[in-house]
Short mmCIF file of C-alpha atoms and ligand atoms in Angstrom, two decimals:
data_model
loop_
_atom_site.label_atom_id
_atom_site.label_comp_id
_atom_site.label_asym_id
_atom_site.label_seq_id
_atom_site.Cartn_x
_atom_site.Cartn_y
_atom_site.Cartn_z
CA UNK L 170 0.00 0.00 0.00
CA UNK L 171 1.79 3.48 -1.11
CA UNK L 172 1.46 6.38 1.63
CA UNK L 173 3.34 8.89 0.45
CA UNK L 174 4.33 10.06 -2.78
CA UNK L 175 6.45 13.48 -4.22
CA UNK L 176 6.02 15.75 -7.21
CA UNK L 177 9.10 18.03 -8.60
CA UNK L 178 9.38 19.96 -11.60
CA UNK L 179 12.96 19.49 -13.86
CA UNK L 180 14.57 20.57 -17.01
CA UNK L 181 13.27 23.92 -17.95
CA UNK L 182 10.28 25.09 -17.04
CA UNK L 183 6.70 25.13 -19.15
CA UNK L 184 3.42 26.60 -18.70
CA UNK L 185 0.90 24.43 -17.34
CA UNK L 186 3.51 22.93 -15.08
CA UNK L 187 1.44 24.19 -12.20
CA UNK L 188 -1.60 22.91 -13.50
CA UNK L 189 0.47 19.26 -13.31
CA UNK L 190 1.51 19.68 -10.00
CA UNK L 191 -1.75 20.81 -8.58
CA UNK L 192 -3.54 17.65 -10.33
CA UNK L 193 -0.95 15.71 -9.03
CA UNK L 194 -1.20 16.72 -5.34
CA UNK L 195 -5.14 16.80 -5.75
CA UNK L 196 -5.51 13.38 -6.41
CA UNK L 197 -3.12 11.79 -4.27
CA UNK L 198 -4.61 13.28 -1.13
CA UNK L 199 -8.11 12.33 -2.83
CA UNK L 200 -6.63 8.84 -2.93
CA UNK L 201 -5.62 8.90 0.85
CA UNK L 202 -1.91 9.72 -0.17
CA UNK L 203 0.78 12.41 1.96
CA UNK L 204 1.81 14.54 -0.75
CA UNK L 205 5.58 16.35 -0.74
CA UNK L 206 6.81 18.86 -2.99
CA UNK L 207 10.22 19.31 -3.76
CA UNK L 208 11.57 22.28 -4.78
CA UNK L 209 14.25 22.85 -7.44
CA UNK L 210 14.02 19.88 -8.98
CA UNK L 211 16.28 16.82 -8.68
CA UNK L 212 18.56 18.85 -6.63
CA UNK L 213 15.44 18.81 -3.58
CA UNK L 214 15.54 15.49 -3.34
CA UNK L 215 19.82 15.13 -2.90
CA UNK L 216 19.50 17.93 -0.49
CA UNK L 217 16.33 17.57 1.46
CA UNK L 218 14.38 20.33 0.28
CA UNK L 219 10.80 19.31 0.38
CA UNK L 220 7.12 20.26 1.96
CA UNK L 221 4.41 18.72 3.34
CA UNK L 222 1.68 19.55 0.28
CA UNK L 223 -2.15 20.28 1.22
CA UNK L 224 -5.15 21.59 -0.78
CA UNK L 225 -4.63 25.09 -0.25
CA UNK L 226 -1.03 24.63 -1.20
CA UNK L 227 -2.02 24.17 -4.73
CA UNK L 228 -4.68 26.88 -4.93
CA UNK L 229 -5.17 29.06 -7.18
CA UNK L 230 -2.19 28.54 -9.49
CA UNK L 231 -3.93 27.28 -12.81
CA UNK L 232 -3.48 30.47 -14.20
CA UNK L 233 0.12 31.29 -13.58
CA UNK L 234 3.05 30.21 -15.54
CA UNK L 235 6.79 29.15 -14.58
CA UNK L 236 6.12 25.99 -11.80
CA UNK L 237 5.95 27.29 -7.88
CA UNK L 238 8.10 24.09 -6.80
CA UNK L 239 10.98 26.08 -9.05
CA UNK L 240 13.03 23.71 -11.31
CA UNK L 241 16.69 23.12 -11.90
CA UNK L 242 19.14 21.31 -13.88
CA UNK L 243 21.77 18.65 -11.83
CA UNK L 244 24.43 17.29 -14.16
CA UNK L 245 26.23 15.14 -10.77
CA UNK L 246 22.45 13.54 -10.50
CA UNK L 247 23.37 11.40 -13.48
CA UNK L 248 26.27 9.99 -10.54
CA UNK L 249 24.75 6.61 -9.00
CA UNK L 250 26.19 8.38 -5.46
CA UNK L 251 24.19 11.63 -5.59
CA UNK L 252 21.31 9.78 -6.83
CA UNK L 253 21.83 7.37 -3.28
CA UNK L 254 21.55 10.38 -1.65
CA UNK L 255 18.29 11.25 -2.96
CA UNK L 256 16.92 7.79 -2.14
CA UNK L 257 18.35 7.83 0.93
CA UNK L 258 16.44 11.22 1.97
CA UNK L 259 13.60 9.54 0.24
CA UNK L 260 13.36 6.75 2.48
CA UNK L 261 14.26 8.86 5.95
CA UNK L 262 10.81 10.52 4.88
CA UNK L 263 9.20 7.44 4.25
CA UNK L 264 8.47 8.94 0.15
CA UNK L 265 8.51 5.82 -1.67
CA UNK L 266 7.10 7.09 -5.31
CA UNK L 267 7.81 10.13 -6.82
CA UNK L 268 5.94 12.08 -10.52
CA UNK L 269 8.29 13.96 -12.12
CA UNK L 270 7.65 16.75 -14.38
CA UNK L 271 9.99 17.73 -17.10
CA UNK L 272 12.02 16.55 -20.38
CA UNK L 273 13.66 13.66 -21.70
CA UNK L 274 16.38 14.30 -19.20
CA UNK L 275 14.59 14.61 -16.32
CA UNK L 276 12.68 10.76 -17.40
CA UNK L 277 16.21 9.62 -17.51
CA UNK L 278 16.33 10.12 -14.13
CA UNK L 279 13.45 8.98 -13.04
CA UNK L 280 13.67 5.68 -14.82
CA UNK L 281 17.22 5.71 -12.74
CA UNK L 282 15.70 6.60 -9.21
CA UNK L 283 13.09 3.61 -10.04
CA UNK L 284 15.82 1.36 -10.76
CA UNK L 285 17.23 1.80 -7.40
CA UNK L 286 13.40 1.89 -5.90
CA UNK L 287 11.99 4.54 -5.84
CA UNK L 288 8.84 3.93 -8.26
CA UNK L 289 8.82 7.50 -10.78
CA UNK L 290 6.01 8.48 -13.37
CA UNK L 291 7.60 10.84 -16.19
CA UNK L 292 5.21 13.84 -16.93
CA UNK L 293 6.20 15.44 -20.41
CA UNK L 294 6.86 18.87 -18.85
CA UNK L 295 8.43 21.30 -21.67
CA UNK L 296 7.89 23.52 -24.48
CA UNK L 297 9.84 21.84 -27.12
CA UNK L 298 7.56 19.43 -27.52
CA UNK L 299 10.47 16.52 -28.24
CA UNK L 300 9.19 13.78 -26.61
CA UNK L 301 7.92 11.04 -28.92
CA UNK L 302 5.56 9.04 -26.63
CA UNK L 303 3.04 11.87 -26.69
CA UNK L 304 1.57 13.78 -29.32
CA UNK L 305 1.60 17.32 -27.31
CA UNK L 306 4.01 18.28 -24.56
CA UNK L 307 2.26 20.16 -21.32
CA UNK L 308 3.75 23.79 -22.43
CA UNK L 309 3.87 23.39 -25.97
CA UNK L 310 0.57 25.19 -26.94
CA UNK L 311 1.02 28.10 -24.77
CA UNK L 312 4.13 28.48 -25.99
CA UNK L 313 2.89 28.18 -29.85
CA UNK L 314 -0.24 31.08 -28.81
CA UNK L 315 2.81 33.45 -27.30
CA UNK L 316 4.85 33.25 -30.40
CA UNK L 317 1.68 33.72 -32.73
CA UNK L 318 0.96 36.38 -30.64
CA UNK L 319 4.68 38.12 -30.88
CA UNK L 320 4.67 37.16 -34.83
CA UNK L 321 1.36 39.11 -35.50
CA UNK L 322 2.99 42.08 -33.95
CA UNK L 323 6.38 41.47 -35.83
CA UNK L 324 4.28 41.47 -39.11
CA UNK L 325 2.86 44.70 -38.45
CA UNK L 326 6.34 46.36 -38.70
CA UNK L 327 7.51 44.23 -41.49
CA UNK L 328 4.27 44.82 -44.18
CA UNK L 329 4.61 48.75 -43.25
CA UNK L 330 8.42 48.88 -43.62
CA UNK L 331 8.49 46.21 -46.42
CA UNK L 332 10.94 44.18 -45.06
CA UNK L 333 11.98 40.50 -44.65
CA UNK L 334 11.88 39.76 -41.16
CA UNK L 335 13.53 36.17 -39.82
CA UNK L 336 12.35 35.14 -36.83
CA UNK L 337 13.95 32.54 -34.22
CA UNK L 338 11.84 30.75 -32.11
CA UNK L 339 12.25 27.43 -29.46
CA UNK L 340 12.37 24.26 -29.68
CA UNK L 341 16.03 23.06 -29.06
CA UNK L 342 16.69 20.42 -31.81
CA UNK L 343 13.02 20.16 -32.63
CA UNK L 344 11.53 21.90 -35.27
CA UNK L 345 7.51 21.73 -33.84
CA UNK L 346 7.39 25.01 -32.37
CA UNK L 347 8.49 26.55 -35.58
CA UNK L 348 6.65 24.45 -37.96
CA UNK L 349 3.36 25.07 -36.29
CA UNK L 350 4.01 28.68 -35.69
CA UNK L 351 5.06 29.21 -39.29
CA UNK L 352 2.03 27.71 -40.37
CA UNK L 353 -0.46 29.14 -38.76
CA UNK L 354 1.32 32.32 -39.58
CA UNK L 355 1.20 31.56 -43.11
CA UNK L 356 5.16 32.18 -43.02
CA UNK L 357 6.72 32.84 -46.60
CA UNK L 358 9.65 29.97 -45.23
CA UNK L 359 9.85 27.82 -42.38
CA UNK L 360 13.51 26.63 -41.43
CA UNK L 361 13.70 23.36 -39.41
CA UNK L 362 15.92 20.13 -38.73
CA UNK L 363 13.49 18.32 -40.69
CA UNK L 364 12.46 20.92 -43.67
CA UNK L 365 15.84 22.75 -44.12
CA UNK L 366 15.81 25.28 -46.55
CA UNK L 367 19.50 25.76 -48.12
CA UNK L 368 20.40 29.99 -47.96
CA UNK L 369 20.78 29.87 -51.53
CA UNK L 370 17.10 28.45 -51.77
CA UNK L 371 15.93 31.16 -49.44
CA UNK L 372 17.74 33.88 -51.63
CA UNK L 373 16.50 32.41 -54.90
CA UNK L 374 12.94 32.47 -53.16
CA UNK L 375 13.21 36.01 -51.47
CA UNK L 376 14.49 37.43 -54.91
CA UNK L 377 11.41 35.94 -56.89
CA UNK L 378 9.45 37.52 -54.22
CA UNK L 379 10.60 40.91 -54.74
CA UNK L 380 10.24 40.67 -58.24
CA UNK L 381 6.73 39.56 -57.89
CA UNK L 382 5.83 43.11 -56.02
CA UNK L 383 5.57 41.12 -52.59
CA UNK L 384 7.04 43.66 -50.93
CA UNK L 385 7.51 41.41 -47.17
CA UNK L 386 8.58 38.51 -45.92
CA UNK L 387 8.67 36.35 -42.99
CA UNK L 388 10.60 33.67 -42.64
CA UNK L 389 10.02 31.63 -39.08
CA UNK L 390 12.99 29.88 -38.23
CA UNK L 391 14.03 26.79 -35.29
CA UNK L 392 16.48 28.05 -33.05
CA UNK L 393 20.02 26.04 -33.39
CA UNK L 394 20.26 26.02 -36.60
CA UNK L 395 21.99 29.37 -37.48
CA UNK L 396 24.70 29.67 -35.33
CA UNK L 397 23.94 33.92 -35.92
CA UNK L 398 20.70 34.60 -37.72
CA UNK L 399 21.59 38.38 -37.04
CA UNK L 400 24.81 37.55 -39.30
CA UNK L 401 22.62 35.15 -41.22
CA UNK L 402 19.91 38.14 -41.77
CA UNK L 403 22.70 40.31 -43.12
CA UNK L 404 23.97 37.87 -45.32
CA UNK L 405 20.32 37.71 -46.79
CA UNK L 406 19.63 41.20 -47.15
CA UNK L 407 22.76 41.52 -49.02
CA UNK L 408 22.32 39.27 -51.83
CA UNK L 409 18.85 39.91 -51.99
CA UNK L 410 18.12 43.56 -51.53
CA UNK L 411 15.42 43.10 -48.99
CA UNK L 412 16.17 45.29 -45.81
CA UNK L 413 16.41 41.92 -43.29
CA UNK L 414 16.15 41.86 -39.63
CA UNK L 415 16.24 38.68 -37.56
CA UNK L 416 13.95 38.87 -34.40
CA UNK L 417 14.96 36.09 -31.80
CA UNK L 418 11.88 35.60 -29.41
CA UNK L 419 13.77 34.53 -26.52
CA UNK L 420 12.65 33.83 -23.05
CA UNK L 421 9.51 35.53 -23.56
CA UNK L 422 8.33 32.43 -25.20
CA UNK L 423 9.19 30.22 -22.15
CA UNK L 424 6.38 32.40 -19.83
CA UNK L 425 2.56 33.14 -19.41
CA UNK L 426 -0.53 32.53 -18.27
CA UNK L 427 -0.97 28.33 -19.21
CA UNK L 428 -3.64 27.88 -22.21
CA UNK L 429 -6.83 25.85 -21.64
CA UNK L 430 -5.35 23.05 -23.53
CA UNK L 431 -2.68 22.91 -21.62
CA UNK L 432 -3.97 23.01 -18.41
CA UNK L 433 -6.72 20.40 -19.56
CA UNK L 434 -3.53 18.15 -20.53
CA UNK L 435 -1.49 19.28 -17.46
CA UNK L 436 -4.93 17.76 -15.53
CA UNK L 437 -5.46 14.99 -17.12
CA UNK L 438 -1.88 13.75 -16.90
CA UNK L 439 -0.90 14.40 -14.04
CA UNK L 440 -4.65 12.55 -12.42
CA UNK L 441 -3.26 9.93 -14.54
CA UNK L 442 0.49 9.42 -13.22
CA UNK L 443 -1.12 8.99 -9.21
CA UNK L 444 -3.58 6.65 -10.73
CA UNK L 445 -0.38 4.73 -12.42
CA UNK L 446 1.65 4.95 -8.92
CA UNK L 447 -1.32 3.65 -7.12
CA UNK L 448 -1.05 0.43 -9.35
CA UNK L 449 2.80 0.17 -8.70
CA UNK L 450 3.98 1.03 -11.56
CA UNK L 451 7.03 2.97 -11.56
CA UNK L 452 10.08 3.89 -14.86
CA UNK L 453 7.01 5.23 -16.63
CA UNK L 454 5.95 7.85 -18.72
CA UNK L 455 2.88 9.56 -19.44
CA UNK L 456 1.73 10.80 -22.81
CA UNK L 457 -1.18 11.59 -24.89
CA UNK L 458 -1.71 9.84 -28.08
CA UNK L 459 -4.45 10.06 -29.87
CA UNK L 460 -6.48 12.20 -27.60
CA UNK L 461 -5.95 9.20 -25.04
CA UNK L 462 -3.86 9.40 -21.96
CA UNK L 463 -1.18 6.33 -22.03
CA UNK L 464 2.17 4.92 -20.95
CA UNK L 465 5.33 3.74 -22.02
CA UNK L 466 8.34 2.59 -20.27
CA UNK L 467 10.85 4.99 -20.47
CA UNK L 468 13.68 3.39 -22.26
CA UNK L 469 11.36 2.53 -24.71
CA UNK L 470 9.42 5.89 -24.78
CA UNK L 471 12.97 7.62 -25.61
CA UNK L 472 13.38 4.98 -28.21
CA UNK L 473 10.34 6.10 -29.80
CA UNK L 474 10.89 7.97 -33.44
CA UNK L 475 9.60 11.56 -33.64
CA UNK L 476 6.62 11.91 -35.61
CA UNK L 477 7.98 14.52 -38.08
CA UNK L 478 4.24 16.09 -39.26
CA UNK L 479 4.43 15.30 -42.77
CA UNK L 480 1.17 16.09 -43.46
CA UNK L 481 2.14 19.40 -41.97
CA UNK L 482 5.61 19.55 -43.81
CA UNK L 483 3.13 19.05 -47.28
CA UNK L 484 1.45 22.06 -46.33
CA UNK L 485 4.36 24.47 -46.19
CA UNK L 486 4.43 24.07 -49.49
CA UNK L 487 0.81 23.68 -50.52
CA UNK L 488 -0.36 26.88 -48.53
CA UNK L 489 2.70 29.33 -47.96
CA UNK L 490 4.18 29.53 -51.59
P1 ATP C 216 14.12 20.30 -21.26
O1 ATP C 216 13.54 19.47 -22.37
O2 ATP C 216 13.29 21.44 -20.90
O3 ATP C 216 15.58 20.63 -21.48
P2 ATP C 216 15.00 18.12 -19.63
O4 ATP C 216 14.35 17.34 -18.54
O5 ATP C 216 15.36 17.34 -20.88
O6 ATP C 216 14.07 19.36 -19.94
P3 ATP C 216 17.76 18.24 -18.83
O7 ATP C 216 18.60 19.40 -18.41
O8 ATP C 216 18.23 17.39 -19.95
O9 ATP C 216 16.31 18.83 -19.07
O10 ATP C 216 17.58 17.24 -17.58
C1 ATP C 216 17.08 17.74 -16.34
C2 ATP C 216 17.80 17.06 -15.23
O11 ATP C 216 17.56 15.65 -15.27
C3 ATP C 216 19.30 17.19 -15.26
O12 ATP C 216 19.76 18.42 -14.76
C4 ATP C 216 19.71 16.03 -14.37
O13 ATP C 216 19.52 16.37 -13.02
C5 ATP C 216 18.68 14.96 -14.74
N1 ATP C 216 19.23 14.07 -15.77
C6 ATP C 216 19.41 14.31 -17.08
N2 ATP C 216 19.97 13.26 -17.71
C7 ATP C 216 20.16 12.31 -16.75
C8 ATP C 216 20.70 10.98 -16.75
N3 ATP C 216 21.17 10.42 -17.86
N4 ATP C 216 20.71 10.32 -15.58
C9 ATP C 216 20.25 10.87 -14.44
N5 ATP C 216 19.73 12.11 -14.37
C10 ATP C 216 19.67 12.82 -15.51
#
């Protein structure tokens, strides 16, 4: 029979975290269960930093962004020795099952904490939207409505000054956050990992455009990939006589008030991940596929290729050409 259980939020941090922690701590004590939240992440658990969770300790945070448990990033909690610590903290407290909220990195170390007994759910906790056992990411749509939102505004200055502008958004090595940005933004070019555009294509493309009277541009492009779009932007006005400007979105993309469907998804999963602990199972992940709530074991959830959106990829060039 589990008693008591922990939530903590790793990696970077996402809208709609809250939203996961709050379901999280909801149902457990629905379900009879002591509830602890650790603060900052992995590095609460190796040095003891955790509270005693009631109702009122997740009230009235659906609505804000950033996670109130704070995250972090640990690079020594990949050592088996810090990680002992942890567990040994764990089991002074009498925790014995832990949901953690976060990337691919973070469900490495869960599936490593379960290994050595303490049973973890993985809750895909990030903006990016890179993990391949669920079709949306709690974070990524908020995210997606901020950079729409910064776009629109961007394209207000770039139809009245006629220029190209190039804007970088999120995503780390995954191109989602750009791809779906750029399309519902009807971008002139979207510039990914998997749809790279060679900058002699984009010149050949921005030229034709200028000749055709379209006097602006926008060209949304995945962070990563240029390692200067301001130098890129320069090198693109240049050959094509388009005054350029690259825009990189920045931080502002990582904040804000959660949207619906993420907080829906931020519920639903994290209900989900007590209901799995509550079984036993632990070196899990959660993820929605399908508009169903499911789970994978880790290992194999990482394993998992990345569905690249072809359909999506098809309409770049259906719909923004
Ligand atoms: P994001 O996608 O936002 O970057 P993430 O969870 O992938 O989130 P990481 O910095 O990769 O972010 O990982 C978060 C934390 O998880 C690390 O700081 C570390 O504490 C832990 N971690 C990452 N990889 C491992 C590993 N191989 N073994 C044990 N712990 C790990």
């Amino acid at each position: 029979m589990l008693h008591k259980i922990g939530v903590l939020t790793s990696g970077g941090d996402a809208p709609g975290m809250n939203c996961a922690i709050r379901a999280v701590v909801r149902a457990g004590l629905r379900f009879g269960l002591e509830v602890y939240g650790i603060n900052d992440g992995y590095r609460g658990l190796v040095e003891d930093d955790m509270v005693k969770m009631d109702r009122s300790s997740v009230s009235r945070i659906v609505n804000r962004g950033g996670t109130i448990l704070r995250t972090a990033r640990l690079r020594e909690f990949k050592e088996e020795s810090v990680r002992q610590k942890a567990v040994d903290n764990l089991r002074r407290r009498g925790i014995e099952a832990l949901v953690v909220i976060g990337g691919d990195g973070s469900y490495m170390g869960a599936k490593k904490l379960t290994e050595m007994g303490i049973n973890c759910v993985g809750l895909p906790g990030t903006i990016d939207n890179d993990i391949a056992s669920t079709d949306y990411t709690i974070g990524f749509d908020t995210c997606l409505n901020t950079i729409i939102e910064s776009v629109d505004k961007i394209r207000d200055t770039t139809e009245s000054h006629e220029r190209c502008a190039i804007i970088e958004v999120m995503g780390n090595h995954c191109g989602d956050l750009a791809l779906f940005s750029g399309i519902a933004e009807g971008a002139e070019m979207i510039i990914t990992p998997d749809h790279p555009v060679p900058e002699e294509e984009v010149i050949r493309e921005l030229i034709a455009l200028k000749a055709s009277k379209r006097a602006m541009a926008m060209i949304i492009v995945c962070e990563k990939i240029y390692p200067n779009i301001h130098e890129f932007a320069e090198r693109i006005g240049q050959a094509t006589g388009f005054e350029t400007k690259a825009e990189v979105l920045g931080r502002v993309q990582r904040g804000g008030t959660p949207s619906g469907f993420d907080r829906v998804l931020a519920a639903r999963m994290g209900a989900y991940a007590v209901d799995c602990l509550l079984e036993g199972k632990g070196g899990i992940c959660v993820g929605m596929v399908n508009n169903k709530i499911v789970d994978y074991d880790i290992y194999e959830a990482l394993q998992l290729p990345r569905d690249k959106h072809a359909s999506m990829l098809r309409l770049i060039n259906i719909l923004n050409k």
